[in-house]
PDB file of C-alpha atoms in Angstrom:
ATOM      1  CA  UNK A   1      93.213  13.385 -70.698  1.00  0.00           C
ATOM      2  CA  UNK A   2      91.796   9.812 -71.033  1.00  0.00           C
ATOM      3  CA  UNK A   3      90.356   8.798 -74.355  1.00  0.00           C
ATOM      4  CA  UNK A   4      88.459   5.435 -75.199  1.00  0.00           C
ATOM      5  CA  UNK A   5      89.007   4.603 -78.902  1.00  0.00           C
ATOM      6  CA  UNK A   6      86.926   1.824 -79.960  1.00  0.00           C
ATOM      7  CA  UNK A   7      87.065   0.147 -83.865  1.00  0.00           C
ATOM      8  CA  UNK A   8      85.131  -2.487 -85.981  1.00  0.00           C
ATOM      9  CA  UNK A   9      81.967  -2.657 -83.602  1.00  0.00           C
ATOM     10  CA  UNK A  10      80.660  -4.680 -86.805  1.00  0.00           C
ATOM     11  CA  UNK A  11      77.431  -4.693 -86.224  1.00  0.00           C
ATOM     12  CA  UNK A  12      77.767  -7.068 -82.808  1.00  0.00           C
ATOM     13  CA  UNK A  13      75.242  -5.762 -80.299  1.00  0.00           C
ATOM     14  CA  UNK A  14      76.572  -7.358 -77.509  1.00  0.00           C
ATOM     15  CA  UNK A  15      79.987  -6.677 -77.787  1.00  0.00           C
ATOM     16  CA  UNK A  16      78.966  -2.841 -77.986  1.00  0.00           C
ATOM     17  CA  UNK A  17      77.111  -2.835 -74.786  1.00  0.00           C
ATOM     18  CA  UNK A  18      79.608  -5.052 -72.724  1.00  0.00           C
ATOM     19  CA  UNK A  19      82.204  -2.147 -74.275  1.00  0.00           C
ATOM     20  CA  UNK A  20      80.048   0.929 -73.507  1.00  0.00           C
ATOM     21  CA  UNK A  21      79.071  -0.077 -69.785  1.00  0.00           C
ATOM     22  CA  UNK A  22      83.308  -0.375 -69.539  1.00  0.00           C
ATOM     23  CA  UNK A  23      84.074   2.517 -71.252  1.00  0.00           C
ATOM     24  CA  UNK A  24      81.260   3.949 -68.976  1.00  0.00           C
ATOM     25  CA  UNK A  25      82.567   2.764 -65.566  1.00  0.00           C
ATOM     26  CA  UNK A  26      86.002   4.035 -66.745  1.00  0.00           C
ATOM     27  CA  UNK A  27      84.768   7.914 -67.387  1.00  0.00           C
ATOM     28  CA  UNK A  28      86.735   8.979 -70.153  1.00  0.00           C
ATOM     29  CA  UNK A  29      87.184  12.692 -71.140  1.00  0.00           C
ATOM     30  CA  UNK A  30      86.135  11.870 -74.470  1.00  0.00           C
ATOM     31  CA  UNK A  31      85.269   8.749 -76.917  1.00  0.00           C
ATOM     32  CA  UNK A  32      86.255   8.116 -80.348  1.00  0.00           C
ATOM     33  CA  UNK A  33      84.530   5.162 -82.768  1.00  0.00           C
ATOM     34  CA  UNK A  34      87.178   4.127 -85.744  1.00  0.00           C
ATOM     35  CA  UNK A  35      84.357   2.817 -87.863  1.00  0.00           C
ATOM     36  CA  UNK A  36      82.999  -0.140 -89.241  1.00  0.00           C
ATOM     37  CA  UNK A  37      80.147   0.062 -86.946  1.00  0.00           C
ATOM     38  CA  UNK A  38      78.346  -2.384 -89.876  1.00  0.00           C
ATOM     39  CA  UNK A  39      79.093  -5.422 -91.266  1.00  0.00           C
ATOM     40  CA  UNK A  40      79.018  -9.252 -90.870  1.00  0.00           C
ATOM     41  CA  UNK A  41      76.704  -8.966 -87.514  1.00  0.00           C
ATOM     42  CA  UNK A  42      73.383  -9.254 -86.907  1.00  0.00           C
ATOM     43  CA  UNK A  43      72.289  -5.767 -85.476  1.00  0.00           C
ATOM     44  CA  UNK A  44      73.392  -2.806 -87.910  1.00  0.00           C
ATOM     45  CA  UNK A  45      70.184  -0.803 -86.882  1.00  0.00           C
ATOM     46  CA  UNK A  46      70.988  -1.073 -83.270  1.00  0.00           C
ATOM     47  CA  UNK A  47      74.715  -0.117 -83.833  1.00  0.00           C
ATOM     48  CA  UNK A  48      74.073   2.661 -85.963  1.00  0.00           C
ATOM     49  CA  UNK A  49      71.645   4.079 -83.961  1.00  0.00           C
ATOM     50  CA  UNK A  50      73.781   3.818 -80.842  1.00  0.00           C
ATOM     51  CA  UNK A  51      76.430   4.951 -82.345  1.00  0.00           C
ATOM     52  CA  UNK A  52      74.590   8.389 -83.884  1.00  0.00           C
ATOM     53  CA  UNK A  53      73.673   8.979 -80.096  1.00  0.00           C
ATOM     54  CA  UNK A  54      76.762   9.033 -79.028  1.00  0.00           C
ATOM     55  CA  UNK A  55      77.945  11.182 -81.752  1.00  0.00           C
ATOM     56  CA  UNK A  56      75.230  13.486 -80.711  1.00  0.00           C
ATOM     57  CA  UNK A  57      77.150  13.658 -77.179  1.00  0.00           C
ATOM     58  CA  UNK A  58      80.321  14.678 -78.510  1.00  0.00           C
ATOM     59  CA  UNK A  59      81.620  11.757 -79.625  1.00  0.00           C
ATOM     60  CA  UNK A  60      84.038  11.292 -82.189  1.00  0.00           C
ATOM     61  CA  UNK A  61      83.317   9.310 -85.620  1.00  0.00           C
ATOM     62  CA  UNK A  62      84.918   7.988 -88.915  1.00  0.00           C
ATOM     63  CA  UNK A  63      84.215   5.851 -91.690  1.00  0.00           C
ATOM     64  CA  UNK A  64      85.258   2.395 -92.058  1.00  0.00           C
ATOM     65  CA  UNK A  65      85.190   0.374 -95.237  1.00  0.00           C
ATOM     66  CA  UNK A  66      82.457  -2.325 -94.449  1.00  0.00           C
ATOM     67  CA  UNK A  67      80.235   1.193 -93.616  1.00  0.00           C
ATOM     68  CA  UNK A  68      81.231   2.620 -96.890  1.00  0.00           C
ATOM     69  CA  UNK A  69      80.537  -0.334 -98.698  1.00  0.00           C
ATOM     70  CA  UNK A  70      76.919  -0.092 -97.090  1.00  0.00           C
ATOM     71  CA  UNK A  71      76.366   3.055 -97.627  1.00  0.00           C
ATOM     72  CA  UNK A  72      76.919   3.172-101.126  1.00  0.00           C
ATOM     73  CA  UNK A  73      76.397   0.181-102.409  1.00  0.00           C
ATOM     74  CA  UNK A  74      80.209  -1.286-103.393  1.00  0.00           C
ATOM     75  CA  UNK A  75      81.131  -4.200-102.769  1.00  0.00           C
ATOM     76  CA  UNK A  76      84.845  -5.256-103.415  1.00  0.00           C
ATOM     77  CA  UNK A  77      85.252  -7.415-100.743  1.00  0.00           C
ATOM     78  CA  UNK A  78      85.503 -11.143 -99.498  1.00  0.00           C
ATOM     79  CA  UNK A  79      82.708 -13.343-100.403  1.00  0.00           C
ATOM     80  CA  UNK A  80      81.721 -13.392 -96.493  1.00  0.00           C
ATOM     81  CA  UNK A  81      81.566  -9.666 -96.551  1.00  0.00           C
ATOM     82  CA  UNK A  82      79.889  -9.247 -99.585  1.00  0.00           C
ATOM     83  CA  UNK A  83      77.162 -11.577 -98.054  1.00  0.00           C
ATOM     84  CA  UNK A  84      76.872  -9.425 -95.234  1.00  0.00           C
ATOM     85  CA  UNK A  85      76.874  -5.920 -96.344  1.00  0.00           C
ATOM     86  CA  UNK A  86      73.734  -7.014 -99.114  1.00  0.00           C
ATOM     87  CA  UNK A  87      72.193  -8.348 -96.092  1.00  0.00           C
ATOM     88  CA  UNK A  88      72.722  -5.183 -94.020  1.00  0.00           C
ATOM     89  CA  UNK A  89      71.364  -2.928 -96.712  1.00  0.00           C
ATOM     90  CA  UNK A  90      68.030  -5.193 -96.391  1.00  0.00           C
ATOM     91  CA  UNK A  91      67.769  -4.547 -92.505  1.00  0.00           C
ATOM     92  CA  UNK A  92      68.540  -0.796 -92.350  1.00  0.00           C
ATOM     93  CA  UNK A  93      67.108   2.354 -93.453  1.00  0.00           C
ATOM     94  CA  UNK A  94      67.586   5.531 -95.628  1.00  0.00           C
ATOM     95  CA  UNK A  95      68.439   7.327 -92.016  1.00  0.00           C
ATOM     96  CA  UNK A  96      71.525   5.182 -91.125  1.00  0.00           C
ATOM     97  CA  UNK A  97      72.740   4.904 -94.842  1.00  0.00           C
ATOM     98  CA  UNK A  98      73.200   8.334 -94.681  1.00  0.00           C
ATOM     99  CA  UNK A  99      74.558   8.344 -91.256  1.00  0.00           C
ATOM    100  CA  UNK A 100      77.459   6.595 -92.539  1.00  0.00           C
ATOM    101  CA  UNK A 101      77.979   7.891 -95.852  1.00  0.00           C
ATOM    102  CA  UNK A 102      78.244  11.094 -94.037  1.00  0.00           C
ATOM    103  CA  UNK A 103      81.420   9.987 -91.698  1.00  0.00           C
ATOM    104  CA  UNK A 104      84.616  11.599 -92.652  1.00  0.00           C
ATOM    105  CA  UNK A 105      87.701   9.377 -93.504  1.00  0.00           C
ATOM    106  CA  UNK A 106      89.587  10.711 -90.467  1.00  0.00           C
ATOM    107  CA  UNK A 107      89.685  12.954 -88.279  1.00  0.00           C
ATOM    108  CA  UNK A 108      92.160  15.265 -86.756  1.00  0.00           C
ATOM    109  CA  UNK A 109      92.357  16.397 -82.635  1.00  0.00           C
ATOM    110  CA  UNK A 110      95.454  18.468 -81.642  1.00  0.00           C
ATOM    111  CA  UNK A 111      98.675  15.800 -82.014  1.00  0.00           C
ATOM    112  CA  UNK A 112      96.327  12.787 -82.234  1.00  0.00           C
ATOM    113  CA  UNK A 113      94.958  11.374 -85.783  1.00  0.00           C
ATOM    114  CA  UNK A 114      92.229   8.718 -85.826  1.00  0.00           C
ATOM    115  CA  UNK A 115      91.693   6.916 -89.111  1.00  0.00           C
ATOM    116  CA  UNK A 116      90.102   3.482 -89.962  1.00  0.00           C
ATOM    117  CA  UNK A 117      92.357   1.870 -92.080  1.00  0.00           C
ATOM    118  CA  UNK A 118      95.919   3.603 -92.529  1.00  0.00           C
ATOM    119  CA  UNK A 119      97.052   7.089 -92.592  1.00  0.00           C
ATOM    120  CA  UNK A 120      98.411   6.581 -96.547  1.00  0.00           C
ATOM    121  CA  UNK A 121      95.447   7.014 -98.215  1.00  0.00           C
ATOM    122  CA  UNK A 122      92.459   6.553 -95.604  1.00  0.00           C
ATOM    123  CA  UNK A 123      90.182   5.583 -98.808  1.00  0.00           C
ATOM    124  CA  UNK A 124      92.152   2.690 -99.991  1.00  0.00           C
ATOM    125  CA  UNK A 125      91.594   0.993 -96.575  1.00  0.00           C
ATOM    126  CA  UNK A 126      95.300   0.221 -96.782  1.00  0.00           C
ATOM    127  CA  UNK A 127      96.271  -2.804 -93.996  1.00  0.00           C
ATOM    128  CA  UNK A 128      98.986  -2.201 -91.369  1.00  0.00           C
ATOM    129  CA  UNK A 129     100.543  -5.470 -90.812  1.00  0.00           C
ATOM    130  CA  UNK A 130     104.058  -5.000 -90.842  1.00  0.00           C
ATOM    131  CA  UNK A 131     106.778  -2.780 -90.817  1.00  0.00           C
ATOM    132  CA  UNK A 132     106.496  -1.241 -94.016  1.00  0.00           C
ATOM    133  CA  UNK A 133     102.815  -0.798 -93.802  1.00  0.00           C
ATOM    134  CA  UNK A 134     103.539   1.053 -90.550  1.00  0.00           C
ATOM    135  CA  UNK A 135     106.139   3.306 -92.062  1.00  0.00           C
ATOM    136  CA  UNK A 136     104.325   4.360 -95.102  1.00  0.00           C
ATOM    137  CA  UNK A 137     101.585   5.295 -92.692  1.00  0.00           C
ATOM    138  CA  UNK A 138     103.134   6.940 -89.871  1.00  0.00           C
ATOM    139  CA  UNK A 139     105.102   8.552 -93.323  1.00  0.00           C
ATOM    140  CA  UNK A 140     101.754  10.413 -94.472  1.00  0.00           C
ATOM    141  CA  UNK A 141     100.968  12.339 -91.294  1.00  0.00           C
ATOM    142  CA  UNK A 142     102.967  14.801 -89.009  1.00  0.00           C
ATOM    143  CA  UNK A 143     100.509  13.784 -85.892  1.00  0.00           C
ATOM    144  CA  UNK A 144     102.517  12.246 -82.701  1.00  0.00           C
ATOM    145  CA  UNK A 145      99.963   9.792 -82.683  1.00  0.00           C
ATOM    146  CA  UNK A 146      98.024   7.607 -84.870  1.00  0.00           C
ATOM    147  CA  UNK A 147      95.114   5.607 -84.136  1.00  0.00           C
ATOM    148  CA  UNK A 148      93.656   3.171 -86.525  1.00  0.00           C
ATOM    149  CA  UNK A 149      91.439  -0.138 -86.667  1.00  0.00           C
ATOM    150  CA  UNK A 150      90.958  -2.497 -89.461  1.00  0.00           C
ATOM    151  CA  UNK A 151      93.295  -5.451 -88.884  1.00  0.00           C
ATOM    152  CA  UNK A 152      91.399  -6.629 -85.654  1.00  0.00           C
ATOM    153  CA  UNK A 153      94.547  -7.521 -84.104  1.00  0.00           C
ATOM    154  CA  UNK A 154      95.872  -4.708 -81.170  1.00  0.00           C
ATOM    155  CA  UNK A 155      99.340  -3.749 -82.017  1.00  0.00           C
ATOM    156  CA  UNK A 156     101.517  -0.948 -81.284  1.00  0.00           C
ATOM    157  CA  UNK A 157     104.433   0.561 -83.517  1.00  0.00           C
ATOM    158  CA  UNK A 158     106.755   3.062 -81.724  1.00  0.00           C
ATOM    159  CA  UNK A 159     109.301   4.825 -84.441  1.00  0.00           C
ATOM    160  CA  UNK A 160     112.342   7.384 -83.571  1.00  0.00           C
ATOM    161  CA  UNK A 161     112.527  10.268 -86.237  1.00  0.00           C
ATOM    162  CA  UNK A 162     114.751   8.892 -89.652  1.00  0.00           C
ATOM    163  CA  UNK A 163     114.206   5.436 -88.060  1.00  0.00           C
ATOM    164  CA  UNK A 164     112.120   2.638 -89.113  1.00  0.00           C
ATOM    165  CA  UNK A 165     108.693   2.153 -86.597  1.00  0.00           C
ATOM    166  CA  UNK A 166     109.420  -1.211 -84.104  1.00  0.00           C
ATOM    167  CA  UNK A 167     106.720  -3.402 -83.641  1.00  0.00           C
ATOM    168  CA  UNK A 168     104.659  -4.133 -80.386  1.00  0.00           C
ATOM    169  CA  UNK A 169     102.035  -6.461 -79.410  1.00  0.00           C
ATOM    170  CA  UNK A 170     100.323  -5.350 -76.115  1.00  0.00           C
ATOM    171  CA  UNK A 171      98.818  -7.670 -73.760  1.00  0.00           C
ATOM    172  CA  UNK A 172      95.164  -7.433 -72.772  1.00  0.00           C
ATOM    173  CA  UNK A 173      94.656  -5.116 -69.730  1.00  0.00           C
ATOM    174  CA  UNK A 174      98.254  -4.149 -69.256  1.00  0.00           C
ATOM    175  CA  UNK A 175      98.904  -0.440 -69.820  1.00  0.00           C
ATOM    176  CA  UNK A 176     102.026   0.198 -72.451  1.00  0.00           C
ATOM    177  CA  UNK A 177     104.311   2.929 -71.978  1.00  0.00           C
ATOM    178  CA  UNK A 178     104.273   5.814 -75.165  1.00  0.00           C
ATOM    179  CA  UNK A 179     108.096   7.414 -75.450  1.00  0.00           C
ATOM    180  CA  UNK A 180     108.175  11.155 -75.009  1.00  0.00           C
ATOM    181  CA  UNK A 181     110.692  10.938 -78.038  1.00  0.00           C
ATOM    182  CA  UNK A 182     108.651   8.696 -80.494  1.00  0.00           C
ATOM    183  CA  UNK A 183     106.110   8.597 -82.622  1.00  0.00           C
ATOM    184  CA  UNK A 184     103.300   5.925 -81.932  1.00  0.00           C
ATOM    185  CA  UNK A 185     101.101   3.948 -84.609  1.00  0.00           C
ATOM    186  CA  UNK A 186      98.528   2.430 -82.309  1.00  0.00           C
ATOM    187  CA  UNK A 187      96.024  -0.810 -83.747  1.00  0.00           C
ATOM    188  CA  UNK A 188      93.281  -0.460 -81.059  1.00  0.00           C
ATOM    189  CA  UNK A 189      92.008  -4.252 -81.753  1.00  0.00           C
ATOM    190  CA  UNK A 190      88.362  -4.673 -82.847  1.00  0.00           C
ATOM    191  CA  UNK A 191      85.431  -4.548 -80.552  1.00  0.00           C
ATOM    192  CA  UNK A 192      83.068  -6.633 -82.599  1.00  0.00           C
ATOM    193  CA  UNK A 193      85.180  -8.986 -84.131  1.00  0.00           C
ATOM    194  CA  UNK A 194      88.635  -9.922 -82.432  1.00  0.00           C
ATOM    195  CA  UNK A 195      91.191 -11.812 -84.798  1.00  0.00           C
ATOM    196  CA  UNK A 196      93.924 -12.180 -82.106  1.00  0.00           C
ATOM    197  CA  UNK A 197      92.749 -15.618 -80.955  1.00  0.00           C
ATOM    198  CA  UNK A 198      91.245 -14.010 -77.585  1.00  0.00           C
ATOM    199  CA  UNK A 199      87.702 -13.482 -78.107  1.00  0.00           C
ATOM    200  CA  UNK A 200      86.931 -10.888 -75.713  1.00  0.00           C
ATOM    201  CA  UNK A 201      86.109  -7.250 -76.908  1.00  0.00           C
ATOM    202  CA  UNK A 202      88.953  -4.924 -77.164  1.00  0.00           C
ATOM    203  CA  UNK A 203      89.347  -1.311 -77.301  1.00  0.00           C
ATOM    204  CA  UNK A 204      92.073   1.177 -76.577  1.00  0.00           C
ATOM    205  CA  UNK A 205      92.309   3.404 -73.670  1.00  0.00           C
ATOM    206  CA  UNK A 206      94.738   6.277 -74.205  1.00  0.00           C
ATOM    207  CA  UNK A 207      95.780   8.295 -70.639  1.00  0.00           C
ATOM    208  CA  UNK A 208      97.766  11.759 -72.068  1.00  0.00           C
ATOM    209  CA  UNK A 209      98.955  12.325 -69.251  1.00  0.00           C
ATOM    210  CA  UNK A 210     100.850   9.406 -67.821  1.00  0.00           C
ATOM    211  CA  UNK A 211     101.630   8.786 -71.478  1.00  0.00           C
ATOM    212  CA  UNK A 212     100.633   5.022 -71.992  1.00  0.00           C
ATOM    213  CA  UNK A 213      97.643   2.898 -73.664  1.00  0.00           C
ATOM    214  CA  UNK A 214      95.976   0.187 -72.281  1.00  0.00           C
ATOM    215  CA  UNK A 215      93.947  -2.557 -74.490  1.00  0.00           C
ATOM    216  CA  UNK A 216      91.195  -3.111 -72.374  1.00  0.00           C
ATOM    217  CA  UNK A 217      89.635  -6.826 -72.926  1.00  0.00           C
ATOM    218  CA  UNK A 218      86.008  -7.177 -72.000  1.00  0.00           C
ATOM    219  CA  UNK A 219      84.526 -10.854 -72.293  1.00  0.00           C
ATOM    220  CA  UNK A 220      81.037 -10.517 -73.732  1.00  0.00           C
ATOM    221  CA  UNK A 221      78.351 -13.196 -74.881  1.00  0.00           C
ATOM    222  CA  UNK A 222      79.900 -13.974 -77.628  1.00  0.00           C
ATOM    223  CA  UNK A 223      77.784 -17.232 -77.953  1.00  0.00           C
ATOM    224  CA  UNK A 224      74.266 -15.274 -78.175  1.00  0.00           C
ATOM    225  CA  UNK A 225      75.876 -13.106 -81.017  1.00  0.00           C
ATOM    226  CA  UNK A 226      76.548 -16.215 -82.786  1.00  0.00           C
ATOM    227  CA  UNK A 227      73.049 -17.512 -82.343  1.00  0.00           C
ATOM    228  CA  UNK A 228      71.974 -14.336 -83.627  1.00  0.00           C
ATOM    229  CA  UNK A 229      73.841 -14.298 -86.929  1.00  0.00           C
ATOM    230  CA  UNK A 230      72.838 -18.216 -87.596  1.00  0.00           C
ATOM    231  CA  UNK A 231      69.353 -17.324 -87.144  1.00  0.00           C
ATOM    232  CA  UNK A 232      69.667 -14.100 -89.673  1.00  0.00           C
ATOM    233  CA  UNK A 233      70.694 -16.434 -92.350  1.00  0.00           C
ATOM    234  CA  UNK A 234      73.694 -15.010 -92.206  1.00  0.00           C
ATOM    235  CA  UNK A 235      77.227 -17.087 -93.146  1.00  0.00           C
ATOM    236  CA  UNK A 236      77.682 -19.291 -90.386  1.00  0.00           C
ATOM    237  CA  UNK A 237      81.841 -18.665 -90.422  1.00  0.00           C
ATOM    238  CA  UNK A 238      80.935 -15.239 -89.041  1.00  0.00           C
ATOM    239  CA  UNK A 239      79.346 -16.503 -85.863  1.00  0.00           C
ATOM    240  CA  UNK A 240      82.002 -19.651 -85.308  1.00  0.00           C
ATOM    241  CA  UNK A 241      85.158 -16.844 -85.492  1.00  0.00           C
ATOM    242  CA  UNK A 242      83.395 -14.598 -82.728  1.00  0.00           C
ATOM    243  CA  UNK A 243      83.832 -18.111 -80.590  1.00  0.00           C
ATOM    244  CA  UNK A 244      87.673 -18.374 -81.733  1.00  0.00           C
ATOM    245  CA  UNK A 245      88.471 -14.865 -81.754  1.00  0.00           C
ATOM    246  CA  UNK A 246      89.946 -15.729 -85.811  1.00  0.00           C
TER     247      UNK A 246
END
């Protein structure tokens, strides 16, 4: 089985697309969104709606904390993201509120859990950026594998059982080998809003199978986006990252 996992869309338009026409060349059996579909971009409508479609062709769905924050109105967040969810509740209607507000925290398929944030306590939006983070996480759930967003930076931690998880980071477009012995914490990158320096889209493709993930880069115009988030009035840090990948 091949599954696309895609996280922190955010709301970027053109990062979506240049994601969904790989994801569609690839033909995966099935495609899972780790939220934050909204969220210091310029296009939450478009996102939203794209994203309900796919839903409504089996795709798989969670919550993220930028589309909880929309959603219901809180706020607790960076002065950038603040900016941009109040912005986002301006542009969208009562429809794609309630599209989000509706997404579950996480979601369960046979040995595989997908979650935005961390598996210890999904509505905390806990970040895994070291060991410990990893542990406590992979520590909450009996699933073989976990699959989780929010960091914007692909990583991958593989943990023996009784043994503390060992840190990974994958390079774009190389596929990494999953142990038939461990348990796997995998940080699928962020399609709308790298942080790993690279600026290129990423997203995770998981082959069952052959038992390995790949974190598929796909270079996108990353320069229009930014035009587009200048010209919303929105913070102009949020288009100038998208050209760093920060």
């Amino acid at each position: 089985m091949r599954i696309a996992i895609l996280s922190d869309i955010h709301a970027n338009r053109e990062a979506f697309d240049a994601v969904l026409e790989a994801v569609q060349n690839l033909a995966p059996d099935q495609l899972v969104l780790l939220g934050d579909l909204v969220g210091y971009g310029p296009d939450p409508v478009y996102v939203v709606e794209k994203a309900a479609g796919l839903v409504g062709s089996g795709a798989f769905c969670i919550m993220g904390n930028h589309d909880e924050a929309a959603a219901f109105g809180r706020a607790d967040m960076t002065e950038n993201a603040r900016v941009s969810i109040e912005w986002t509740r301006k542009q969208v209607g009562r429809e794609h509120l309630d599209f989000l507000a509706r997404l579950p925290l996480s979601l369960r398929s046979e040995d595989r859990l997908y979650v935005h944030a961390s598996a210890e306590r999904p509505e905390k939006w806990v970040y895994i950026r070291d060991i410990g983070a990893a542990e406590r996480c992979l520590s909450s759930s009996d699933a073989r594998f976990v699959f989780c967003g929010h960091t914007h930076i692909p990583a991958i931690y593989y943990a023996l059982p009784g043994a503390r998880p060992i840190h990974f980071s994958p390079l774009g477009n190389v596929a990494a080998p999953l142990s038939e012995l461990r348990r796997h914490l995998i940080v699928v990158g962020a399609v709308g809003q790298p942080r790993d320096g690279n600026p290129a889209a990423c997203f995770a493709l998981l082959n069952t199978e052959r038992r390995e993930v790949t974190m598929v880069r796909v270079p996108y115009d990353h320069e229009a986006t930014a035009r587009k988030i200048e010209a919303s009035g929105l913070p102009a840090w949020l288009g100038m990252r998208l050209k760093i990948g920060r």
